PDB file of C-alpha atoms in Angstrom:
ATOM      1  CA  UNK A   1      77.078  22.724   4.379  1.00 62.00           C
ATOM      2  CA  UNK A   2      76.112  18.896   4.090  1.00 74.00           C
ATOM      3  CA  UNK A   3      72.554  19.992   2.071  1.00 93.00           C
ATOM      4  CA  UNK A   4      70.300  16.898   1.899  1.00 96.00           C
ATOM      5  CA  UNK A   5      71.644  13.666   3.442  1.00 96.00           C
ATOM      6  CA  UNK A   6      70.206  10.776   2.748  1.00 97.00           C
ATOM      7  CA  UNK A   7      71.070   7.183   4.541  1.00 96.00           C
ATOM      8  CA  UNK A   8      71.812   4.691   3.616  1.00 97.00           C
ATOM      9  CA  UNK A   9      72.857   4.473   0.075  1.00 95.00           C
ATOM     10  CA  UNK A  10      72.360   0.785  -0.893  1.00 96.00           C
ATOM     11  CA  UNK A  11      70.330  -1.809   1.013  1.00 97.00           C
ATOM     12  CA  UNK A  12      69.278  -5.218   0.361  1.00 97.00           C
ATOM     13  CA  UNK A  13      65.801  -6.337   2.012  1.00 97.00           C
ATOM     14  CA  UNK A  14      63.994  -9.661   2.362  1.00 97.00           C
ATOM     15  CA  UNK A  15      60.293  -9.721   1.268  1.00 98.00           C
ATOM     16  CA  UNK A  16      58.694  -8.519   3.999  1.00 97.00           C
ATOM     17  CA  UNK A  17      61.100  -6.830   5.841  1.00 97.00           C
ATOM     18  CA  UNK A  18      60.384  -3.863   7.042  1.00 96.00           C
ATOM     19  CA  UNK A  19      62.768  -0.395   7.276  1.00 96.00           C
ATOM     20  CA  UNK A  20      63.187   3.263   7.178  1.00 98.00           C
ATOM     21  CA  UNK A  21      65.136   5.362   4.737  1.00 98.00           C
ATOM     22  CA  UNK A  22      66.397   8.340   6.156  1.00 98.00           C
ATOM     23  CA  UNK A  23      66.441  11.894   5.201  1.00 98.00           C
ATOM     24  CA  UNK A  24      68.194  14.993   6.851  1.00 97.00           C
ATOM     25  CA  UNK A  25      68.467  18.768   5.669  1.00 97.00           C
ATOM     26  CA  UNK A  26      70.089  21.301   7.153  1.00 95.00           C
ATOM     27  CA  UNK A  27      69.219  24.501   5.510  1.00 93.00           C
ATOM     28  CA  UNK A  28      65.591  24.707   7.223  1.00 92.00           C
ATOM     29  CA  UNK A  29      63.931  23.917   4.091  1.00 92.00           C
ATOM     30  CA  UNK A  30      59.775  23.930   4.656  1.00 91.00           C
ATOM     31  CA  UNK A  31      59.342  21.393   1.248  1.00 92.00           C
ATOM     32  CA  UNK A  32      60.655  17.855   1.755  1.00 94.00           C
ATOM     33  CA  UNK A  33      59.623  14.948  -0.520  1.00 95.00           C
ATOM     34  CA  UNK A  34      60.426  11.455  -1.876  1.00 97.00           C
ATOM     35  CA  UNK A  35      60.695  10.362  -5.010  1.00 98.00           C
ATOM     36  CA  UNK A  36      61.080   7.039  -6.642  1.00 98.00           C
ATOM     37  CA  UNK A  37      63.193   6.605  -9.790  1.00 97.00           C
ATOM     38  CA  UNK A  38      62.239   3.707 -11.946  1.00 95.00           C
ATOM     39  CA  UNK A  39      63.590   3.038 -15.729  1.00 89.00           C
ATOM     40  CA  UNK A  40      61.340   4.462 -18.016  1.00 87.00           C
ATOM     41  CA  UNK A  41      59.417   6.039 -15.376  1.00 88.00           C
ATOM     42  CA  UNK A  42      60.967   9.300 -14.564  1.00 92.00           C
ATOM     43  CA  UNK A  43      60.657  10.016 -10.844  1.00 96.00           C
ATOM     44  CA  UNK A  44      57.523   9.590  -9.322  1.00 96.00           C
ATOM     45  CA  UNK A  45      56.478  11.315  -5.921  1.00 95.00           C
ATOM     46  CA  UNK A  46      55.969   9.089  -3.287  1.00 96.00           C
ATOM     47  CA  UNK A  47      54.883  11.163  -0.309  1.00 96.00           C
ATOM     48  CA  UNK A  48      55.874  15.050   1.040  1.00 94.00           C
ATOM     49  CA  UNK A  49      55.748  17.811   3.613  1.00 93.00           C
ATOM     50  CA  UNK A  50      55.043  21.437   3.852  1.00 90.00           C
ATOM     51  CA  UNK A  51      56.353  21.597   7.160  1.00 91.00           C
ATOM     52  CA  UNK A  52      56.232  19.655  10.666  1.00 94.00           C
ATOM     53  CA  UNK A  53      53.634  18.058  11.829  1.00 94.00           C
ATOM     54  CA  UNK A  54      52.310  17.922   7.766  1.00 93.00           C
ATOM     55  CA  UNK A  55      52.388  15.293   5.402  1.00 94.00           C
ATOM     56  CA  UNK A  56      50.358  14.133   2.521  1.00 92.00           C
ATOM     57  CA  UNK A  57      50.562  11.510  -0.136  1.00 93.00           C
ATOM     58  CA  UNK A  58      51.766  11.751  -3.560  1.00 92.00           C
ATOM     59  CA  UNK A  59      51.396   9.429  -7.044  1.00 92.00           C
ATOM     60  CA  UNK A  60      52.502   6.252  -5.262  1.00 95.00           C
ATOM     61  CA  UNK A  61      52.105   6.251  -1.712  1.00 96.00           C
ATOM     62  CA  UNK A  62      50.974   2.699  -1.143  1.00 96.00           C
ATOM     63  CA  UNK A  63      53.379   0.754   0.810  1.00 96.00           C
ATOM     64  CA  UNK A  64      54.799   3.306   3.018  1.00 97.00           C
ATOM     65  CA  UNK A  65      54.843   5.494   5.682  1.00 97.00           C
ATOM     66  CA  UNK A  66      56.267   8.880   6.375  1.00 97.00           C
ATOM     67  CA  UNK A  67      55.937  11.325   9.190  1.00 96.00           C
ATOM     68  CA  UNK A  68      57.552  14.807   9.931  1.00 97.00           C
ATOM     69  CA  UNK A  69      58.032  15.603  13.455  1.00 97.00           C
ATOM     70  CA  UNK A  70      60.974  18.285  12.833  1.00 96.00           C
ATOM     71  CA  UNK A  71      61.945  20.245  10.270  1.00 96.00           C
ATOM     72  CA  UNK A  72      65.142  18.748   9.409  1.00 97.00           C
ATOM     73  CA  UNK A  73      64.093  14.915   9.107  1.00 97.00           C
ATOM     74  CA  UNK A  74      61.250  13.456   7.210  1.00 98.00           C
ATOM     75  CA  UNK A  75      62.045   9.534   7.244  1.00 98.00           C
ATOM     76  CA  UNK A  76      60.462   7.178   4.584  1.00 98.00           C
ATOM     77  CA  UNK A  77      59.178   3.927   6.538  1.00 98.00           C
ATOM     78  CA  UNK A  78      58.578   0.723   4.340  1.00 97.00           C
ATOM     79  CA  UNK A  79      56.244  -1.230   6.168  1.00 91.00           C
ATOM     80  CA  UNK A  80      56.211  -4.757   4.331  1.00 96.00           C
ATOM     81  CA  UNK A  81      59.082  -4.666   1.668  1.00 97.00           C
ATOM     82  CA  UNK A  82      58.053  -6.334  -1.543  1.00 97.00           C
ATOM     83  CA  UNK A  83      59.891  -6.592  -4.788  1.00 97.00           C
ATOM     84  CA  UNK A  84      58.613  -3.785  -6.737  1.00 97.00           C
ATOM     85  CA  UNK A  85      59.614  -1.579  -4.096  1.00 97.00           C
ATOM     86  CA  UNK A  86      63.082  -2.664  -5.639  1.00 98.00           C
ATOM     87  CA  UNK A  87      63.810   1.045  -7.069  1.00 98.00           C
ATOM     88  CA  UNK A  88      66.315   4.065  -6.393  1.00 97.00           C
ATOM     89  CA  UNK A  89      64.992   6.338  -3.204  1.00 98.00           C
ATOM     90  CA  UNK A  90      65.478  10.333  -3.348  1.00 98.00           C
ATOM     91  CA  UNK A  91      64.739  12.698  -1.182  1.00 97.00           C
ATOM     92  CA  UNK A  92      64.376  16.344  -2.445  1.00 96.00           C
ATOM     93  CA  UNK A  93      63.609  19.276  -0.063  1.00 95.00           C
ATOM     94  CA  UNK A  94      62.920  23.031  -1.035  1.00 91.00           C
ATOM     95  CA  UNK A  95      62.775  26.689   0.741  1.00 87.00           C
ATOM     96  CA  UNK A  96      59.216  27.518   0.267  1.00 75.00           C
ATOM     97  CA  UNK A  97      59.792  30.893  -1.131  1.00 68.00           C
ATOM     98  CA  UNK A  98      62.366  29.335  -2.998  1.00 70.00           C
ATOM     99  CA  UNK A  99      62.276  27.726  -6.588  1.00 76.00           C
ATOM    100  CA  UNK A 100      65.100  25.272  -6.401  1.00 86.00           C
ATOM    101  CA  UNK A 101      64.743  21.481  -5.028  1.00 92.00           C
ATOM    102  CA  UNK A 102      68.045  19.994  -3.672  1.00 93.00           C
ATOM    103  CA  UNK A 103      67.848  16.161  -3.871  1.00 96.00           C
ATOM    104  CA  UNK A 104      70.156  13.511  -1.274  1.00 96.00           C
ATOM    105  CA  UNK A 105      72.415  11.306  -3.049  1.00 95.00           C
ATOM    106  CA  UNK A 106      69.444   8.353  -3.636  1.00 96.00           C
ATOM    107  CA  UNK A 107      69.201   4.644  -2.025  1.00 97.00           C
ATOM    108  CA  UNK A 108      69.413   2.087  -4.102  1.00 97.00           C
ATOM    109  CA  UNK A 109      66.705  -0.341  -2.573  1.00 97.00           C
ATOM    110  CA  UNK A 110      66.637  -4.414  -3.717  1.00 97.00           C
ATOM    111  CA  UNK A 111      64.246  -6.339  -2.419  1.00 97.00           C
ATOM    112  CA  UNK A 112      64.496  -9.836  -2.931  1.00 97.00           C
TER     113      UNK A 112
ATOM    114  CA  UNK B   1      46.485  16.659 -13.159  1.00 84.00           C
ATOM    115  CA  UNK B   2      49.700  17.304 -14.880  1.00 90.00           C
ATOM    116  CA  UNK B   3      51.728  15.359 -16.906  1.00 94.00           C
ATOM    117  CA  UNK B   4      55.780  15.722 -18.528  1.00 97.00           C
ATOM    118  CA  UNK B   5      56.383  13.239 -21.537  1.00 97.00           C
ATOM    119  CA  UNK B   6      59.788  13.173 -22.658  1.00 97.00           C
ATOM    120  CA  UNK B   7      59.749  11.093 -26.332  1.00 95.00           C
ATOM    121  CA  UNK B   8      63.264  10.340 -26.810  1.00 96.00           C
ATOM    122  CA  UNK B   9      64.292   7.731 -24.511  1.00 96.00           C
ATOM    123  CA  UNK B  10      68.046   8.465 -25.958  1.00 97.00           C
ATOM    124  CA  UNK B  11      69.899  10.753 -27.757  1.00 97.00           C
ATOM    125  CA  UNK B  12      73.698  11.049 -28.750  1.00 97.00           C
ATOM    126  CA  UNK B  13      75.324  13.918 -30.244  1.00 98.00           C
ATOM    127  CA  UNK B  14      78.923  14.650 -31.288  1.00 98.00           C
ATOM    128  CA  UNK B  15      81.516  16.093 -29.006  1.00 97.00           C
ATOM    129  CA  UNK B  16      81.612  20.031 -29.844  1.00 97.00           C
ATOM    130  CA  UNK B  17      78.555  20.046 -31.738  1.00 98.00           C
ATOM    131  CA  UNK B  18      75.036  20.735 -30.608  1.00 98.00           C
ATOM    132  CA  UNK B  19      71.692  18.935 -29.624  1.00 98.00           C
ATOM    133  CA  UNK B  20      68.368  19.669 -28.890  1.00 98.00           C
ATOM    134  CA  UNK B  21      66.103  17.371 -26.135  1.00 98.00           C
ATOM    135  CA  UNK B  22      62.523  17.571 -26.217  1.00 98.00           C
ATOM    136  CA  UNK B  23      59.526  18.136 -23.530  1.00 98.00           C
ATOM    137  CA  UNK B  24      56.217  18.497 -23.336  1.00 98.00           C
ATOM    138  CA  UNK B  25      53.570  18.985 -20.900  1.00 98.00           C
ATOM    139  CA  UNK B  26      50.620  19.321 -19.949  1.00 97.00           C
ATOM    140  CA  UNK B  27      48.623  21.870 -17.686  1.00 94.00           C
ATOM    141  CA  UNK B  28      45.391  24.116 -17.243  1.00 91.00           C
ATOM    142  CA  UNK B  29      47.653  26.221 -14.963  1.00 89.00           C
ATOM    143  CA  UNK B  30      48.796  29.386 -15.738  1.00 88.00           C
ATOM    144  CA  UNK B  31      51.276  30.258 -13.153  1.00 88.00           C
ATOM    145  CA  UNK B  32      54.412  27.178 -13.031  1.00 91.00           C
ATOM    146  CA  UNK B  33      57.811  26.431 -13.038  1.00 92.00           C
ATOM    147  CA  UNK B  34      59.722  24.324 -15.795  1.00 95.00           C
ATOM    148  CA  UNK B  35      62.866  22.348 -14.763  1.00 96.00           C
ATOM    149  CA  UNK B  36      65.378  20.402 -16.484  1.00 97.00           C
ATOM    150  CA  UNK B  37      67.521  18.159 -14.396  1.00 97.00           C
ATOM    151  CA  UNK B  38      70.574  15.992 -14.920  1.00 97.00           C
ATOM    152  CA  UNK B  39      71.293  12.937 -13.655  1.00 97.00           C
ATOM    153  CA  UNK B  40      75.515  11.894 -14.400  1.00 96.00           C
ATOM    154  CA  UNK B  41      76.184   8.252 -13.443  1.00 93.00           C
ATOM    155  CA  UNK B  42      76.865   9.391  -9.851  1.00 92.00           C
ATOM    156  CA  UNK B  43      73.162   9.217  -9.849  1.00 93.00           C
ATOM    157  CA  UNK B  44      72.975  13.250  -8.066  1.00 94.00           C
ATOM    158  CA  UNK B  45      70.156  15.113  -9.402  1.00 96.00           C
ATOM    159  CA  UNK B  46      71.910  18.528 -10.206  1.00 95.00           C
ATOM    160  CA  UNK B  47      69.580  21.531 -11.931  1.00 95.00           C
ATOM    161  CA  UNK B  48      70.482  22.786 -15.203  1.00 97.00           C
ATOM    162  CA  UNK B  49      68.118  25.364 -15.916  1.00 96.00           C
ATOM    163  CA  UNK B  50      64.783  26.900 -14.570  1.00 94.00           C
ATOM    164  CA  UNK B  51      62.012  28.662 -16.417  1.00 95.00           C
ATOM    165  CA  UNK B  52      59.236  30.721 -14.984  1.00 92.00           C
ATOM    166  CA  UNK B  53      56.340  30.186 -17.366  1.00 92.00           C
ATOM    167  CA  UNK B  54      55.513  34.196 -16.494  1.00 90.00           C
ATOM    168  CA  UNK B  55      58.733  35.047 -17.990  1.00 91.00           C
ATOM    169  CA  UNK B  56      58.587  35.063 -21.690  1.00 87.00           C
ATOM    170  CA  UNK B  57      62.262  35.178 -22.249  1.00 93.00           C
ATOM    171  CA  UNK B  58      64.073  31.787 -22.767  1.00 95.00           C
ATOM    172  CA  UNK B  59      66.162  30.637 -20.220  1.00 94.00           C
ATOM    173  CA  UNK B  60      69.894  30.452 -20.683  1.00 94.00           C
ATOM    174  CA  UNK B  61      72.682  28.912 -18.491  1.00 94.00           C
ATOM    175  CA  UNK B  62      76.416  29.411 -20.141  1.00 95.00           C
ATOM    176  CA  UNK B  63      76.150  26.304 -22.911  1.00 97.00           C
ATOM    177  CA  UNK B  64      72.504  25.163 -21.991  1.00 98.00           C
ATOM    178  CA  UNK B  65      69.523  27.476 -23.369  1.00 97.00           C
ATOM    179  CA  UNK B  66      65.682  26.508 -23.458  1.00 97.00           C
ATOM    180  CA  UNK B  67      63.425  27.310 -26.185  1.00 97.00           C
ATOM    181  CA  UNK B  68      59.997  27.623 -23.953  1.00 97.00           C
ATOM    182  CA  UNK B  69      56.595  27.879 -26.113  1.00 96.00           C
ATOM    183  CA  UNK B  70      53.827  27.956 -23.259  1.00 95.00           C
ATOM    184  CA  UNK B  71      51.148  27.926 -26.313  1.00 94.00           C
ATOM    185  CA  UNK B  72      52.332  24.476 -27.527  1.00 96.00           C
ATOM    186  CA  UNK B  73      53.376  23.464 -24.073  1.00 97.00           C
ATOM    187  CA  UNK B  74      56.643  22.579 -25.263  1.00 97.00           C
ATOM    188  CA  UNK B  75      60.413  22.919 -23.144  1.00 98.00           C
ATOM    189  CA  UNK B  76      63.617  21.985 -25.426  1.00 98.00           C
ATOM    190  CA  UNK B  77      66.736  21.849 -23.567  1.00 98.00           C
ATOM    191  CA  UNK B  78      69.667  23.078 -26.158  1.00 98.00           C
ATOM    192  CA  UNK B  79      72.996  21.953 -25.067  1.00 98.00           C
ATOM    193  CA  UNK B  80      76.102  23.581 -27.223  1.00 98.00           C
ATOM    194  CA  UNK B  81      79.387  22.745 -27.639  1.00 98.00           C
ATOM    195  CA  UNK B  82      78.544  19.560 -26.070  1.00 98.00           C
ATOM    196  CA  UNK B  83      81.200  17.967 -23.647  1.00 97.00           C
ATOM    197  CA  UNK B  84      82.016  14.261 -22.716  1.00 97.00           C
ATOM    198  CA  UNK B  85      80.688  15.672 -19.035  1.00 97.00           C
ATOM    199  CA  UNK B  86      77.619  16.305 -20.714  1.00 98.00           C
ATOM    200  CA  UNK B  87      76.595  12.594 -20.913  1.00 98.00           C
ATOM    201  CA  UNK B  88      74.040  11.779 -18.258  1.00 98.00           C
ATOM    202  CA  UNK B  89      70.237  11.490 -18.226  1.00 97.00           C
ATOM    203  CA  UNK B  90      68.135  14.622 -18.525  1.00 98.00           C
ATOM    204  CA  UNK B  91      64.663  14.900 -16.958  1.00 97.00           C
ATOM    205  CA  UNK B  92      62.048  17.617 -17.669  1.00 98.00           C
ATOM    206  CA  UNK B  93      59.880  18.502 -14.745  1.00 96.00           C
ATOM    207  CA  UNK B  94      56.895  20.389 -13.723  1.00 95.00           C
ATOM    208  CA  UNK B  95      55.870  22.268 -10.617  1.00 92.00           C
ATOM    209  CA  UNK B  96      53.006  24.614 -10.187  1.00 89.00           C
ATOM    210  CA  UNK B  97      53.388  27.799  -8.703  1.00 83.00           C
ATOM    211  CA  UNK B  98      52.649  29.412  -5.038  1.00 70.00           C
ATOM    212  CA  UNK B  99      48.843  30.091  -5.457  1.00 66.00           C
ATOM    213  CA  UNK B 100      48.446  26.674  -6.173  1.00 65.00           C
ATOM    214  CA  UNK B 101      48.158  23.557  -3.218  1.00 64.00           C
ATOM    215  CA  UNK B 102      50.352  21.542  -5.794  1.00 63.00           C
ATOM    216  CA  UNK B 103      53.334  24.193  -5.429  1.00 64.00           C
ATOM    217  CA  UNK B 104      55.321  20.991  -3.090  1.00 69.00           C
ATOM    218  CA  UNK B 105      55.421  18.717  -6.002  1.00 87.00           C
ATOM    219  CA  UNK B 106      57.557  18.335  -8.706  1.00 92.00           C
ATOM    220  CA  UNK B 107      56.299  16.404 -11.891  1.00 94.00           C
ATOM    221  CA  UNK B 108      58.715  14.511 -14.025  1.00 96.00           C
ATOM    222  CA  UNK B 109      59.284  13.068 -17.252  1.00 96.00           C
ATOM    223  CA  UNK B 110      60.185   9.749 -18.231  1.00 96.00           C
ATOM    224  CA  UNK B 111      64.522  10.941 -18.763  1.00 96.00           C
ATOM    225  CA  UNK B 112      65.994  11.234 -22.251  1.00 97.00           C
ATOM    226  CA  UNK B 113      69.956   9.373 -21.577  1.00 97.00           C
ATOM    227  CA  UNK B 114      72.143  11.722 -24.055  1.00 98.00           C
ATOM    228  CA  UNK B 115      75.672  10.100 -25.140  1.00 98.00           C
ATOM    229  CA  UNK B 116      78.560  12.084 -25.971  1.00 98.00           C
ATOM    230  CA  UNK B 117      80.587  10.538 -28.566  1.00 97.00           C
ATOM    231  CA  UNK B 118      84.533  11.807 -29.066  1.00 95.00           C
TER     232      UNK B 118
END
């Protein structure tokens, strides 16, 4: 059971670059999220899903992108990297009768 | 909106003995669900311990135990017997429950790092 998988786990980007951070579950999990974890800060939620075809934006959406066309993926596009985007990445999903969120391993994003 | 403050930005406790982390939050809900999550250098968000703020019995999970007041809006994690494994950062988070449109999000606080010292 490989839970959430998240790819990849440390990437360096350019200023301006652009990229996607990806996210697979395979337990058919209606919640999906992303998170960013930033000393001092806690996690903060970036954008999430209630299922396919729905997203909506969170306490810092501003920068990227996300879309949800199947269940099991819910990808996390940066459109124009900049360095406070330099942070670690999680993505969390949840059953939605459930109570428990199970979070990917993180990405550990610099952006120089 | 809701908000999770954590005040102790560290803690460090003895091996074998106990200590106490500290949450607090705020709400205007009535129906939610109190986390508290830790965070080992591996960086892998495992759960600890779950409260459902309907329940008024405190939480307990083997050598971790809660002490949940939903009038002061306060959420101690008690960890006994502490362990060198125990060392990690803790977070306290929020999440409303199913009647609400916020039931997808989880709300945390800032992290407490607790050190175990031999």
């Amino acid at each position: 059971n490989a839970g959430v998988t998240q790819t990849p786990k440390f990437q360096v980007l350019k200023t301006g670059q652009s990229m996607t951070l990806q996210c697979a579950q395979d337990m058919n999990h209606e919640y999906m999220s992303w998170y960013r974890q930033d000393p001092g800060m806690g996690l903060r939620l970036i954008h999430y899903s209630v299922g396919a075809g729905i997203t909506d934006q969170g306490e810092v959406p501003n920068g990227y992108n996300v879309s949800r066309s199947t269940t099991e993926d819910f990808p996390l596009r940066l459109l124009s990297a900049a360095p406070s985007q330099t942070s670690v990445y999680f993505c969390a999903s949840r059953k939605g009768s459930g109570t428990e969120a199970f979070f990917g391993q993180g990405t550990r994003l610099t952006v120089v | 909106a809701q908000t999770v403050t954590q005040s102790q930005p560290e803690m460090s406790v003895q091996e074998a003995e106990t200590v106490t982390l500290s949450c607090t939050y705020d709400t205007s809900e009535s129906d939610y669900y109190l986390f508290w999550y830790k965070q080992p250098p591996s960086r892998q968000m495992i759960l600890v311990i779950r409260q459902e703020a309907y329940k008024q019995q405190n939480a307990t999970e083997n050598r971790f135990s809660v002490n949940f007041q939903k009038a002061a809006k306060s959420f101690s994690l008690k960890i006994s017997d502490s362990q060198l494994g125990d060392a990690a950062m803790y977070f306290c988070a929020y999440r409303s429950g199913y009647g609400s449109s916020n039931t997808g999000k989880l709300i945390f606080g800032q992290g407490t790092t607790l050190q175990v010292k031999p």
